[in-house]
Short mmCIF file of C-alpha atoms in Angstrom, two decimals:
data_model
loop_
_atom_site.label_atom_id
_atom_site.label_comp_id
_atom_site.label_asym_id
_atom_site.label_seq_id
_atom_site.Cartn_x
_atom_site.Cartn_y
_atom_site.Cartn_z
CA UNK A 1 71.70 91.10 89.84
CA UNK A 2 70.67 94.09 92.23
CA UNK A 3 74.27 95.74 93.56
CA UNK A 4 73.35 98.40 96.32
CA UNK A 5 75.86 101.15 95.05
CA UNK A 6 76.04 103.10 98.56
CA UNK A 7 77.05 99.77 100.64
CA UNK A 8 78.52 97.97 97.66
CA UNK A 9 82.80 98.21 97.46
CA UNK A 10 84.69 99.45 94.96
CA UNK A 11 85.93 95.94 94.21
CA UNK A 12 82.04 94.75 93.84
CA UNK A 13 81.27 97.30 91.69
CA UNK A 14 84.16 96.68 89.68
CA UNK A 15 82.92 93.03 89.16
CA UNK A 16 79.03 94.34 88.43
CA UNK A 17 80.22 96.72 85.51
CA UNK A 18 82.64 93.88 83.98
CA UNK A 19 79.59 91.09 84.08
CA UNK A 20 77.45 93.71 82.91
CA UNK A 21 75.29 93.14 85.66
CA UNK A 22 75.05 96.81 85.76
CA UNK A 23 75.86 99.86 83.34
CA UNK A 24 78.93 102.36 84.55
CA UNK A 25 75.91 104.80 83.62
CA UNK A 26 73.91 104.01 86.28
CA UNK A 27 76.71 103.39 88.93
CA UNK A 28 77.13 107.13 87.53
CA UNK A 29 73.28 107.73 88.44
CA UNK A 30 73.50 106.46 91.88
CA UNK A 31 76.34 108.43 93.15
CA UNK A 32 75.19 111.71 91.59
CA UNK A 33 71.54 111.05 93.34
CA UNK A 34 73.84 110.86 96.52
CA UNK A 35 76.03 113.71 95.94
CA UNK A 36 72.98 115.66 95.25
CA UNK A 37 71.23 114.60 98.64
CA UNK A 38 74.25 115.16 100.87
CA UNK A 39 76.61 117.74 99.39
CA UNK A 40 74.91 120.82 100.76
CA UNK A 41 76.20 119.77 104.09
CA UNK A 42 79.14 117.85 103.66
CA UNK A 43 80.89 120.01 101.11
CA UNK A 44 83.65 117.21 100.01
CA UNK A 45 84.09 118.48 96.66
CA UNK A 46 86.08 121.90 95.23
CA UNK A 47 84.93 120.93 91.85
CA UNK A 48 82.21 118.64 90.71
CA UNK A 49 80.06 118.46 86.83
CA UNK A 50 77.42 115.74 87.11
CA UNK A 51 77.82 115.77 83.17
CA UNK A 52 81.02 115.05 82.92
CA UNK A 53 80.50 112.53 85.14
CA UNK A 54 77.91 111.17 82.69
CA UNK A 55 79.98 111.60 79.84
CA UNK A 56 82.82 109.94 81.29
CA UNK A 57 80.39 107.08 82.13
CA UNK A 58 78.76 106.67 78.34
CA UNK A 59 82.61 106.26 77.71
CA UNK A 60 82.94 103.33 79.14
CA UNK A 61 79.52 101.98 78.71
CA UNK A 62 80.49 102.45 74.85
CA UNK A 63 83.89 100.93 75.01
CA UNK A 64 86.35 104.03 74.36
CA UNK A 65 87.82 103.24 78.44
CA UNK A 66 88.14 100.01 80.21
CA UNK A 67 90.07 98.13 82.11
CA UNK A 68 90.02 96.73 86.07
CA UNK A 69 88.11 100.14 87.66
CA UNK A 70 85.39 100.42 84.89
CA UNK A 71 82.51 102.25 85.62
CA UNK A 72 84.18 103.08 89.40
CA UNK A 73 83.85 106.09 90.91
CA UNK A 74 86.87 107.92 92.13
CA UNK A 75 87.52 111.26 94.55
CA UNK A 76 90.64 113.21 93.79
CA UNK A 77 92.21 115.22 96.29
CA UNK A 78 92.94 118.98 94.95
CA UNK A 79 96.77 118.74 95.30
CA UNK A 80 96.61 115.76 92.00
CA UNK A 81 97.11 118.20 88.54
CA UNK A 82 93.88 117.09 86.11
CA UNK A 83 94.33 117.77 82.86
CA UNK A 84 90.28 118.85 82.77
CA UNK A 85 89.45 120.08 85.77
CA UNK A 86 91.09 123.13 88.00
CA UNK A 87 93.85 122.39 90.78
CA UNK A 88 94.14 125.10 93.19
CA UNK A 89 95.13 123.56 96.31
CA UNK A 90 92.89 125.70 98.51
CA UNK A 91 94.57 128.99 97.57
CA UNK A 92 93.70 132.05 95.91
CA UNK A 93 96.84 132.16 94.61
CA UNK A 94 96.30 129.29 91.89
CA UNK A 95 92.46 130.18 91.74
CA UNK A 96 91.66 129.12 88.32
CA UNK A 97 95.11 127.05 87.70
CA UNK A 98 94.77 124.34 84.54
CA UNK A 99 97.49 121.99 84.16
CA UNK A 100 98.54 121.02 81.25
CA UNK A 101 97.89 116.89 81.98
CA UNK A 102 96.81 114.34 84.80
CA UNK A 103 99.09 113.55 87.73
CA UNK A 104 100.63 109.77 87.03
CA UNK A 105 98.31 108.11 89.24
CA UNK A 106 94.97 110.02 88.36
CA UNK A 107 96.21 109.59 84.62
CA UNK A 108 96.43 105.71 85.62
CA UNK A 109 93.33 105.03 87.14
CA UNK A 110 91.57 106.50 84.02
CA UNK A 111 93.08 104.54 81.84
CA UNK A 112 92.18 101.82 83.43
CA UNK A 113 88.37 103.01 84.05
CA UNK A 114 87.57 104.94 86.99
CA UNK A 115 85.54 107.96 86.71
CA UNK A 116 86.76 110.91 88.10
CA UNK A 117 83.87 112.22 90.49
CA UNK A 118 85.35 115.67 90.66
CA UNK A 119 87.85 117.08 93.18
CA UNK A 120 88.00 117.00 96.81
CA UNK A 121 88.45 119.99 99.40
CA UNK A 122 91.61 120.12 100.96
CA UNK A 123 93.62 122.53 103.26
CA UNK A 124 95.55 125.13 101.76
CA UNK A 125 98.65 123.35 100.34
CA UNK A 126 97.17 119.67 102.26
CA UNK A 127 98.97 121.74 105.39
CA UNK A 128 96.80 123.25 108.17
CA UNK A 129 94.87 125.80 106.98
CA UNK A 130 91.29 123.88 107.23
CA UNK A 131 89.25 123.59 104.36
CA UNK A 132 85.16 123.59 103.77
CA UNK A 133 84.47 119.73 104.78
CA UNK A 134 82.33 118.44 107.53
CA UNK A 135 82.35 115.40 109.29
CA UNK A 136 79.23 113.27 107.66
CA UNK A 137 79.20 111.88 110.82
CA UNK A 138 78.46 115.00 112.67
CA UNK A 139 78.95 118.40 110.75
CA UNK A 140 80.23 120.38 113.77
CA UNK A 141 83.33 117.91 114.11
CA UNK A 142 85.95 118.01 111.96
CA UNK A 143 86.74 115.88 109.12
CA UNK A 144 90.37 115.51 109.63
CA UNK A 145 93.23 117.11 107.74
CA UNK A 146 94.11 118.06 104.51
CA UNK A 147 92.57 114.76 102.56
CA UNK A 148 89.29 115.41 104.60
CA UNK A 149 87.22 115.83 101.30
CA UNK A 150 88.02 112.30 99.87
CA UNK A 151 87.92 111.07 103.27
CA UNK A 152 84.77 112.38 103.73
CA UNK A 153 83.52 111.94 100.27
CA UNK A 154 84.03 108.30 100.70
CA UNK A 155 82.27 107.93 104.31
CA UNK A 156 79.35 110.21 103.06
CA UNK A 157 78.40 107.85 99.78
CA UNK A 158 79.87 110.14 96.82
CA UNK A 159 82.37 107.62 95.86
CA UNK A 160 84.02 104.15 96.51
CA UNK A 161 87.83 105.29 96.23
CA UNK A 162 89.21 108.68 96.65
CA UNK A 163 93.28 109.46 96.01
CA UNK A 164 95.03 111.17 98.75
CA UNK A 165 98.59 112.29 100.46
CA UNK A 166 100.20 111.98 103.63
CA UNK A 167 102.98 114.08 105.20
CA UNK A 168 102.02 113.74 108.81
CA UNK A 169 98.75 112.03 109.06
CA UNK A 170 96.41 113.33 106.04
CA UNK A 171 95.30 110.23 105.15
CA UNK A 172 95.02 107.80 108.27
CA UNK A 173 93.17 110.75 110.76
CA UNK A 174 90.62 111.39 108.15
CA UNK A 175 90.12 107.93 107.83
CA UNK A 176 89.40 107.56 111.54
CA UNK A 177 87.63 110.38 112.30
CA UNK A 178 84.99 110.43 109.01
CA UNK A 179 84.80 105.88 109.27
CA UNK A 180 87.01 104.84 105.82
CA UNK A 181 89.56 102.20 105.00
CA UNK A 182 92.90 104.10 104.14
CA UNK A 183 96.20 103.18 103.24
CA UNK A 184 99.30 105.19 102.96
CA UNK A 185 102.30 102.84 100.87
CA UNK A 186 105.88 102.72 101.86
CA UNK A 187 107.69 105.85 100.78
CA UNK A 188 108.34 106.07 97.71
CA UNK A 189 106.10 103.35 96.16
CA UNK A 190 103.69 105.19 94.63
CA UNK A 191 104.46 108.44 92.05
CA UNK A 192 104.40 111.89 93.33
CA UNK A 193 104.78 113.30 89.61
CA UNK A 194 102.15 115.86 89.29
CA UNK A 195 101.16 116.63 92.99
CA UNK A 196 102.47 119.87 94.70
CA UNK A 197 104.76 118.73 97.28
CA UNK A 198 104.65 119.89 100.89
CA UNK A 199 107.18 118.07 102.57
CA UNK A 200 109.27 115.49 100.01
CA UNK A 201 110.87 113.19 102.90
CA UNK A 202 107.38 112.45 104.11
CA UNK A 203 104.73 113.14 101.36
CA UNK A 204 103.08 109.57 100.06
CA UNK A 205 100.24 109.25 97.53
CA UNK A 206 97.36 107.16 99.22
CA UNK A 207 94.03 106.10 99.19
CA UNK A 208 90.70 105.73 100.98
CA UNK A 209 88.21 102.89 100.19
CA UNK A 210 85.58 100.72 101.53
CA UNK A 211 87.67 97.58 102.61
CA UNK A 212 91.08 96.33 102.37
CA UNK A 213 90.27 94.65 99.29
CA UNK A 214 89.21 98.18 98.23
CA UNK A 215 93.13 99.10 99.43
CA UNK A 216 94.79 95.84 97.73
CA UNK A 217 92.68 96.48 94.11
CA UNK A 218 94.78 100.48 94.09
CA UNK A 219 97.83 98.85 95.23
CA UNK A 220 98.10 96.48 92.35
CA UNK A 221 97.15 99.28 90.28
CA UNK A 222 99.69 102.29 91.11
CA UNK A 223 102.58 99.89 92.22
CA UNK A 224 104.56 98.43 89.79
CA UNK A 225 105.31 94.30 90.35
CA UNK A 226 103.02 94.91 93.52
CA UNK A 227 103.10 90.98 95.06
CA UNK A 228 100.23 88.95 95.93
CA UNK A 229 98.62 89.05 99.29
CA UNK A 230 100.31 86.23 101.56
CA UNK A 231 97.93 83.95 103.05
CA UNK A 232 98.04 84.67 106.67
CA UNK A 233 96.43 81.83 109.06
CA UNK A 234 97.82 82.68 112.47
CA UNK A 235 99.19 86.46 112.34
CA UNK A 236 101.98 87.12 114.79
CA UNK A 237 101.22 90.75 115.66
CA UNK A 238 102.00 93.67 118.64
CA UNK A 239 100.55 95.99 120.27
CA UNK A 240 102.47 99.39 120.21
CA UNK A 241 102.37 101.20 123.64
CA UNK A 242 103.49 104.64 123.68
CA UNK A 243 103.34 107.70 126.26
CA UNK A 244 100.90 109.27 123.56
CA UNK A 245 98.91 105.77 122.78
CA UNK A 246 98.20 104.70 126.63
CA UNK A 247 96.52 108.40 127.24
CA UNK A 248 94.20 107.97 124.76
CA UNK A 249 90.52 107.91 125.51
CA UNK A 250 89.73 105.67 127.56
CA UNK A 251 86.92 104.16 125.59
CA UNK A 252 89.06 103.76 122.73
CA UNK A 253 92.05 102.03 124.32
CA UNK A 254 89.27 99.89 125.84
CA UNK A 255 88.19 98.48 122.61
CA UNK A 256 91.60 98.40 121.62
CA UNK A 257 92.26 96.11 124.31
CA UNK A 258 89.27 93.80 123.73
CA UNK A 259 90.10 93.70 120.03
CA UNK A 260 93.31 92.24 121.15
CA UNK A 261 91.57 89.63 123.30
CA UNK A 262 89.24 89.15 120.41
CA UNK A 263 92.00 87.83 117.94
CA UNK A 264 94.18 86.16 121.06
CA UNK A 265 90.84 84.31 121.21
CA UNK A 266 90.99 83.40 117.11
CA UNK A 267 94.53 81.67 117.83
CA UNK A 268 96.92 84.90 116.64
CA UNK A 269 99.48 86.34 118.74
CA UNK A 270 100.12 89.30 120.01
CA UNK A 271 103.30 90.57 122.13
CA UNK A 272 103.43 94.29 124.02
CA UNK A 273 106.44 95.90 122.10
CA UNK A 274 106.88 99.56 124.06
CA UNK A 275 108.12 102.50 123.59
CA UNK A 276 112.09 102.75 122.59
CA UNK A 277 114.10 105.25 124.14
CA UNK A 278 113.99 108.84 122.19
CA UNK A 279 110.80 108.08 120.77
CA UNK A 280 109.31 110.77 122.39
CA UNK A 281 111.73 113.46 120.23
CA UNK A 282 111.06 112.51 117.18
CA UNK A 283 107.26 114.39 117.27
CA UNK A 284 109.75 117.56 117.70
CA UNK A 285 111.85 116.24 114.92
CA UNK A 286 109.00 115.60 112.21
CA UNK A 287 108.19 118.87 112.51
CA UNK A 288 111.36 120.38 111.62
CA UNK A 289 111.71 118.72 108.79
CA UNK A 290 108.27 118.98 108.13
CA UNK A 291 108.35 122.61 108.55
CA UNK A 292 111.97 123.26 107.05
CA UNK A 293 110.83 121.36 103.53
CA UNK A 294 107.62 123.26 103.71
CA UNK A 295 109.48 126.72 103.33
CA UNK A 296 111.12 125.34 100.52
CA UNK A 297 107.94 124.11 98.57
CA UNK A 298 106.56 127.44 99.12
CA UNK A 299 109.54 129.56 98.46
CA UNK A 300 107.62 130.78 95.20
CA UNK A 301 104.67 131.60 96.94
CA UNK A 302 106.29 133.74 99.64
CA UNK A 303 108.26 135.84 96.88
CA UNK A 304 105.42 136.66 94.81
CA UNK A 305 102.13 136.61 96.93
CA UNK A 306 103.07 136.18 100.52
CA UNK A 307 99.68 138.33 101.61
CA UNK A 308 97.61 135.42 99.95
CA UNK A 309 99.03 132.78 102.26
CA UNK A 310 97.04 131.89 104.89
CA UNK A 311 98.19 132.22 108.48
CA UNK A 312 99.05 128.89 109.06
CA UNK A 313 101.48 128.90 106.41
CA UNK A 314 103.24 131.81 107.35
CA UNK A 315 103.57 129.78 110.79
CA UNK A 316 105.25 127.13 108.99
CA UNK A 317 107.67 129.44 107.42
CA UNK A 318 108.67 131.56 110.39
CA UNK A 319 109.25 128.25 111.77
CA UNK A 320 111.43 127.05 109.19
CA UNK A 321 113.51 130.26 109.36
CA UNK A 322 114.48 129.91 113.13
CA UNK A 323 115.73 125.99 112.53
CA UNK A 324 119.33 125.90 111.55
CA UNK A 325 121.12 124.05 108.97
CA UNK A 326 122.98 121.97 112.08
CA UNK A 327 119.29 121.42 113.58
CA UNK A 328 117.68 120.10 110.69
CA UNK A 329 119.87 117.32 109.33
CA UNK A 330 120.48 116.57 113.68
CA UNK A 331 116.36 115.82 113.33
CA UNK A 332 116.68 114.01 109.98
CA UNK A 333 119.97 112.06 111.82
CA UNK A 334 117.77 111.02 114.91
CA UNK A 335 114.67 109.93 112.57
CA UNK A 336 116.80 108.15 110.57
CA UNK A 337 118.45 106.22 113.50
CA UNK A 338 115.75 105.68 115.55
CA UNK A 339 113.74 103.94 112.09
CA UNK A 340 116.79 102.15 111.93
CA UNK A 341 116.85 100.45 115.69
CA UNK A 342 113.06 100.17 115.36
CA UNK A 343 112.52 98.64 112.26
CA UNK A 344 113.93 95.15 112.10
CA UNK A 345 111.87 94.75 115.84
CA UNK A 346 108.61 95.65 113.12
CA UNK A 347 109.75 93.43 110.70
CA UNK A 348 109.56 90.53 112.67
CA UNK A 349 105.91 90.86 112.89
CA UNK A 350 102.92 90.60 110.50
CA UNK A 351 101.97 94.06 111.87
CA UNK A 352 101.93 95.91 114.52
CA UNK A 353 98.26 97.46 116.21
CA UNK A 354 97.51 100.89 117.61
CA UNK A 355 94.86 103.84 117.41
CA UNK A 356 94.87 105.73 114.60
CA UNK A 357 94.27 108.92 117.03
CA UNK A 358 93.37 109.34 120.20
CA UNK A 359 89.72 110.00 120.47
CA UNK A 360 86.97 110.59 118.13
CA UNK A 361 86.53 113.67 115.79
CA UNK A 362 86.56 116.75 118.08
CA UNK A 363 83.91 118.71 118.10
CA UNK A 364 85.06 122.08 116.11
CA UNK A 365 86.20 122.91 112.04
CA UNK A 366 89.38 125.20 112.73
CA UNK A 367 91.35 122.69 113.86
CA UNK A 368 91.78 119.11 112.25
CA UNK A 369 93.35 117.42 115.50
CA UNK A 370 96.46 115.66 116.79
CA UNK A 371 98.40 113.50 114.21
CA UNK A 372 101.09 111.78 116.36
CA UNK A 373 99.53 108.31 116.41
CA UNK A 374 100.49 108.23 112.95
CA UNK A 375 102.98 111.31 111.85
CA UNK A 376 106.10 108.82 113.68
CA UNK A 377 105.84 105.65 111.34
CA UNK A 378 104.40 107.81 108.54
CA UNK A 379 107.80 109.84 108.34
CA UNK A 380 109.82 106.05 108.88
CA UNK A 381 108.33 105.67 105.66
CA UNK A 382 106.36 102.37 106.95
CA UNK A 383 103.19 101.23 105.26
CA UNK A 384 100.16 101.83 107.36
CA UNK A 385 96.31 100.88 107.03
CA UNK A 386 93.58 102.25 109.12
CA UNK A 387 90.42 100.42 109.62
CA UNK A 388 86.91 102.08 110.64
CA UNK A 389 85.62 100.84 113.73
CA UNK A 390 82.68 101.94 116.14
CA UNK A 391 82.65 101.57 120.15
CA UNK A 392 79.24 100.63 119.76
CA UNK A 393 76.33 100.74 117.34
CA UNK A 394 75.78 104.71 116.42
CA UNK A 395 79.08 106.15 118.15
CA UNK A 396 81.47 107.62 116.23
CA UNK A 397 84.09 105.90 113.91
CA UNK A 398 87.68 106.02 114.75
CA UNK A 399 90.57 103.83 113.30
CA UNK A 400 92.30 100.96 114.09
CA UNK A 401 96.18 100.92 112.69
CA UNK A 402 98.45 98.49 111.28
CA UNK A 403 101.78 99.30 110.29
CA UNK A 404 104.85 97.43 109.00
CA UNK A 405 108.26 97.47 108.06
CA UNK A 406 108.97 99.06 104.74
CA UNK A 407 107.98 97.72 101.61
CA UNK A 408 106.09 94.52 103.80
CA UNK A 409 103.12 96.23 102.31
CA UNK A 410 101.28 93.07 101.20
CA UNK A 411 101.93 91.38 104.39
CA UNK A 412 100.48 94.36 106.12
CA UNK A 413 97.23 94.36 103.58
CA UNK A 414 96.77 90.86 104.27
CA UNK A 415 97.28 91.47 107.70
CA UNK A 416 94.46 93.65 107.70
CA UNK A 417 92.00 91.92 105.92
CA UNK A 418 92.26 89.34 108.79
CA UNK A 419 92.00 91.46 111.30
CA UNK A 420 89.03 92.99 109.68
CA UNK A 421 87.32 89.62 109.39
CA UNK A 422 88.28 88.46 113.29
CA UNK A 423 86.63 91.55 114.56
CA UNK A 424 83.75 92.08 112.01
CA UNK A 425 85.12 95.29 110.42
CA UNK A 426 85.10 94.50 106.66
CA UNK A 427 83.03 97.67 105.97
CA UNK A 428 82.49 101.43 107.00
CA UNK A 429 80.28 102.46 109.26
CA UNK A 430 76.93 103.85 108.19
CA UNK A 431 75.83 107.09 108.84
CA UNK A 432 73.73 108.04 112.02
CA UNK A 433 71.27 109.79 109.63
CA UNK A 434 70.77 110.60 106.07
CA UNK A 435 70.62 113.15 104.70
CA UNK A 436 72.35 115.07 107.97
CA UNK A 437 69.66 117.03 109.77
CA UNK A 438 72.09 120.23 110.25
CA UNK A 439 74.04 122.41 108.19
#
């Protein structure tokens, strides 16, 4: 049986290697060919051995590995510690840096059979300071923030699955900007043990993938007595609308809106559920806390090599020293009671719709764009997915978001799948041309 490795999901390939329609050695072959092709321009990787790709792959095609990701290639954003390969964040300051062992999750997906494709580019610390990637989809926009490179990786053909983290919006704006599937888990889900934290109220382990199935096959794997998908007939959904949401670009709230008429026109409901009073502070209050925790991650760093920081992150820190004791926990305290107020409202429905951001990819690599479609119900804690979705044929991808109440995250999954299905979104957008005719 013939599996097309750059279309085919990771799920697909999954099945291929385990019927043994296929060899994880030439799965391998396919995505090195691709890496090869598209690399020079894209530059989604930090670190990357095509033979240790191939010896991982003999591995499994001998027996030593198995399991449900067999033979599956996966991305690893440079903030996960592997035990074989450098972590160094995107700073000079841990240029070189071995750990001693894998990160929980990257040690868990090995087990269980993925190959490890290499590592992917991130900004310094997966905070602002922009990293190396370009957008596939046009190399003078930018990818997105700190998990551009799996984001990236993924849209471009060097891998079905890549690992991630969110603190504001590091997995969902990559996701829409570069045309992946990405999910960020409820808080707390999913291990941080082994990934440099930025901001430990907000950071999330997540993942990018080719389809919501993609999402759901991770989510069994990294969450422990993770339920089944709900079957879903008639979704009772809403549409979030926001100060920030309704100024969006125009073409994309326009498809927004006919996506809702599309699935009004399946039989599923949706209701307008607006913004709630104070919403509009607690932007202002994710960054304190964002900021505040920062400091505190890099507290080390500034003592011993504060001239190696980048600019950004001395930003963050000069920040953090003006905010008050009193002003931080006042942000945490309005966060916390404004998720409160706003989260039984979610709860009632299968999920809840907006943009993922507000326009396309901007055109431009210092700056990875506004995250506050997403940084709100990311520091909730609230499960979100973002689907790739096009205008039209050959425009640029952006995402479509679901989000739910915590730990609703198979409800939300399911949720998406159908929404994928009602509007013809069940895979990523291909790319305008191949291999990109600028660098």
């Amino acid at each position: 049986m013939h599996v097309n490795f750059l279309t085919a999901t990771a799920t697909e390939i999954a099945h291929a290697v385990a019927r043994k329609d296929t060899t994880a050695e030439k799965v391998a072959g396919a995505f090195i060919a691709r890496i090869e092709e598209l690399e020079p321009s894209v530059h989604a990787f930090s670190w990357y051995d095509p033979q240790d790709i191939l010896r991982q792959a003999d591995e499994i095609d001998r027996g030593e590995r198995g399991g449900p990701f067999a033979g599956v290639p996966l991305g690893v954003k440079d903030v996960f510690d592997t035990r074989d390969i450098p972590t160094e964040f995107f700073s000079p300051i841990y240029a070189g840096n071995k750990p001693s062992r894998d990160a929980a999750v990257v040690a868990r997906l090995r087990a269980m059979g993925a190959i490890v494709m290499g590592k992917t580019a991130t900004t310094e610390f997966a905070f602002m300071h922009t990293g190396p990637t370009r957008n596939p989809h046009d190399l003078d926009r930018t990818p997105g923030s700190s998990s551009a490179g799996s984001a990236a990786g993924v849209a471009a053909g060097f891998f079905p699955l890549a690992l991630g983290t969110q603190t504001a919006g590091s997995l969902l704006k990559p996701a829409s900007f570069c045309g992946a599937f990405a999910y960020k888990p409820s808080f707390g889900l999913v291990s941080m043990e082994g990934i440099k934290p930025l901001a430990p109220a907000f950071d999330t382990v997540g993942w990018f993938g080719r389809s919501v199935e993609d999402l759901a096959l991770v989510g069994r794997a990294l969450i422990a007595n993770f339920p089944a998908l709900p079957s879903l007939p008639r979704l009772r959904l809403a549409r979030f609308r926001s100060r920030r949401s309704e100024s969006s670009d125009g073409a994309l709230r326009s498809y927004l809106e006919a996506v809702c008429g599309q699935l009004r026109s399946a039989g599923h409901v949706i209701d307008d559920l607006e913004e709630p009073v104070g919403f509009g502070l607690s932007y202002e209050d994710h960054r304190i806390v964002n900021d505040a925790q920062g400091a505190r991650s890099l507290a080390l760093e500034r003592e011993l090599d504060l001239d190696l920081l980048s600019e950004e992150a001395k930003a963050m820190i000069a920040h953090a020293d003006e905010v008050s004791w009193e002003a931080e926990r006042a942000a945490q305290q309005r966060l916390s009671g404004l998720r409160n107020a706003i989260e039984p409202i979610v709860a009632a429905y299968d999920g809840v719709l907006d943009l993922s951001t507000e326009s396309v990819a901007p055109v431009g690599l210092l700056s990875t764009g506004p995250s506050d479609l997403i940084k709100v119900w990311s520091g909730f804690g609230f499960p979100q997915v973002s689907l790739p979705v096009q205008a039209g044929p050959g425009e640029l991808p952006f995402g479509l978001q679901l989000f739910a109440a915590r730990y609703d995250d198979a409800r939300l999954l399911a949720s998406a799948s159908a929404v994928a299905r009602c509007i013809d979104a069940t895979r990523i957008p291909p790319l305008p041309i191949s291999p990109p005719l600028r660098t």
